Coordinates of C-alpha atoms in Angstrom, one line a residue:
M170 CA -86.2 -86.3 -4.4
A171 CA -85.2 -89.0 -1.8
D172 CA -88.7 -89.6 -1.0
Y173 CA -89.5 -90.6 -4.3
K174 CA -86.1 -92.4 -4.7
S175 CA -87.3 -94.5 -1.5
G176 CA -91.0 -94.9 -2.8
R177 CA -89.9 -96.3 -6.3
L178 CA -87.3 -98.6 -4.7
A179 CA -89.9 -99.8 -2.1
S180 CA -92.3 -100.4 -5.1
D181 CA -89.7 -102.4 -7.1
I182 CA -88.6 -104.5 -4.0
T183 CA -92.4 -105.3 -3.7
R184 CA -92.7 -106.2 -7.5
I185 CA -89.4 -108.3 -7.2
I186 CA -90.2 -110.4 -4.2
S187 CA -94.1 -110.9 -5.5
G188 CA -92.8 -112.2 -8.5
M189 CA -90.0 -114.4 -6.8
L190 CA -92.4 -116.2 -4.3
P191 CA -94.0 -118.7 -6.6
R192 CA -90.7 -119.4 -7.8
L193 CA -89.0 -120.0 -4.4
K194 CA -88.8 -124.0 -3.6
D195 CA -88.6 -123.8 -0.1
P196 CA -91.3 -125.6 1.4
R197 CA -92.3 -122.9 3.9
I198 CA -93.0 -120.8 1.0
K199 CA -93.9 -123.0 -1.9
D200 CA -97.5 -123.2 -2.7
R201 CA -98.6 -120.6 -0.1
L202 CA -100.9 -118.0 -0.7
L203 CA -98.8 -115.2 0.4
T204 CA -98.9 -111.3 -0.4
V205 CA -96.0 -108.6 -0.2
V206 CA -98.3 -105.9 2.0
R207 CA -95.8 -103.0 2.0
V208 CA -92.0 -102.6 2.0
E209 CA -90.9 -99.8 4.2
L210 CA -87.1 -98.4 3.8
T211 CA -85.1 -96.7 6.4
R212 CA -84.2 -92.9 5.6
D213 CA -80.8 -94.0 4.0
R214 CA -82.2 -97.1 2.1
S215 CA -79.9 -99.4 3.8
V216 CA -82.9 -101.9 5.6
A217 CA -86.0 -102.9 3.5
R218 CA -89.0 -104.2 6.2
I219 CA -91.0 -106.4 4.1
Y220 CA -94.6 -107.0 5.3
L221 CA -96.0 -110.3 4.5
S222 CA -99.6 -111.5 4.8
S223 CA -101.0 -115.0 4.1
L224 CA -104.7 -116.0 2.9
N225 CA -104.4 -119.0 5.4
G226 CA -103.4 -116.7 8.7
I227 CA -100.5 -115.1 10.4
G228 CA -99.2 -118.6 11.4
E229 CA -98.4 -119.7 7.7
A230 CA -97.0 -116.2 7.1
R231 CA -94.6 -116.4 10.4
E232 CA -93.4 -119.8 8.6
A233 CA -93.1 -118.1 5.2
V234 CA -91.0 -115.6 7.2
K235 CA -88.5 -118.1 8.1
G236 CA -88.0 -119.4 4.6
L237 CA -87.7 -116.3 2.9
E238 CA -85.1 -115.4 6.0
S239 CA -83.3 -118.3 4.9
A240 CA -83.7 -117.2 1.1
Q241 CA -82.4 -113.7 1.9
G242 CA -79.1 -113.8 0.0
L243 CA -81.0 -115.3 -3.6
I244 CA -83.6 -112.3 -3.1
K245 CA -80.9 -109.6 -2.6
R246 CA -78.9 -110.7 -5.8
E247 CA -82.1 -110.7 -7.5
I248 CA -83.0 -107.4 -6.5
S249 CA -79.5 -106.2 -7.2
G250 CA -79.5 -107.7 -10.5
V251 CA -82.8 -106.8 -11.8
L252 CA -82.5 -102.8 -10.4
G253 CA -78.7 -102.5 -11.4
I254 CA -77.7 -101.7 -8.1
K255 CA -74.4 -102.4 -6.3
K256 CA -75.6 -103.0 -2.9
A257 CA -79.5 -104.1 -2.0
P258 CA -80.9 -103.4 1.3
E259 CA -81.0 -105.5 4.1
L260 CA -84.1 -107.5 4.1
R261 CA -86.1 -108.0 7.0
F262 CA -89.3 -110.0 6.7
I263 CA -92.1 -109.3 9.0
A264 CA -95.5 -111.4 9.3
D265 CA -98.2 -109.1 9.0
D266 CA -101.5 -109.7 10.2
S267 CA -103.4 -106.4 9.3
S268 CA -105.9 -107.9 6.9
E269 CA -106.5 -110.5 9.3
Y270 CA -107.2 -107.9 11.7
S271 CA -109.3 -105.8 9.2
A272 CA -111.5 -108.9 8.4
R273 CA -112.2 -109.7 12.3
I274 CA -113.5 -105.9 12.8
S275 CA -115.2 -106.1 9.7
R276 CA -117.1 -109.5 10.9
M277 CA -117.7 -107.9 14.6
L278 CA -119.2 -104.8 12.9
K279 CA -121.7 -107.0 10.7
E280 CA -122.5 -109.3 14.0
L281 CA -123.8 -106.1 15.8
N282 CA -126.4 -105.5 13.3
L283 CA -126.6 -101.8 13.3
P284 CA -129.5 -100.4 11.5
G285 CA -128.5 -98.6 8.5
E286 CA -129.1 -94.6 8.0
D287 CA -132.5 -95.4 6.0
T288 CA -134.0 -97.4 8.9
V289 CA -133.4 -95.1 11.6
D290 CA -136.6 -93.9 13.1
P291 CA -137.1 -89.9 13.3
E292 CA -137.5 -88.6 16.9
P293 CA -141.1 -87.0 17.3
D294 CA -140.6 -83.3 16.7
S295 CA -141.7 -81.7 20.2
D296 CA -143.2 -78.3 18.3
T297 CA -145.7 -80.7 16.4
E298 CA -147.0 -82.1 20.2
E299 CA -147.4 -79.0 21.4
Q300 CA -149.3 -77.6 18.6
D301 CA -151.5 -81.0 18.7
A302 CA -152.5 -80.4 22.5

């Protein structure tokens, strides 16, 4: 039951913060292409780690983290109000580069030009060679 509540709370926090991002006026956040990648809660749900990524790279995500840390009080009040809870978890914002990393891996794999399964040349069958001799 606790896992279900934690999962639901994490999902709600993701939704609330994602909805707040366009409304925040801090220049480090405003007009940035930010995404809440995931939210992880501690077992007692007292701390929420919010992972953010930016389409413009990890540098912009790190700047946004600084802005979000300064707006933490406002964000916690919004979470408490929307969810009707007395105490919102402590928010820890983390710049996440996993999408950038996976895109880089994809580019590297494409550059390898590995042949597809349908273009692999089958090895000659040794039984066939012996019969031909």
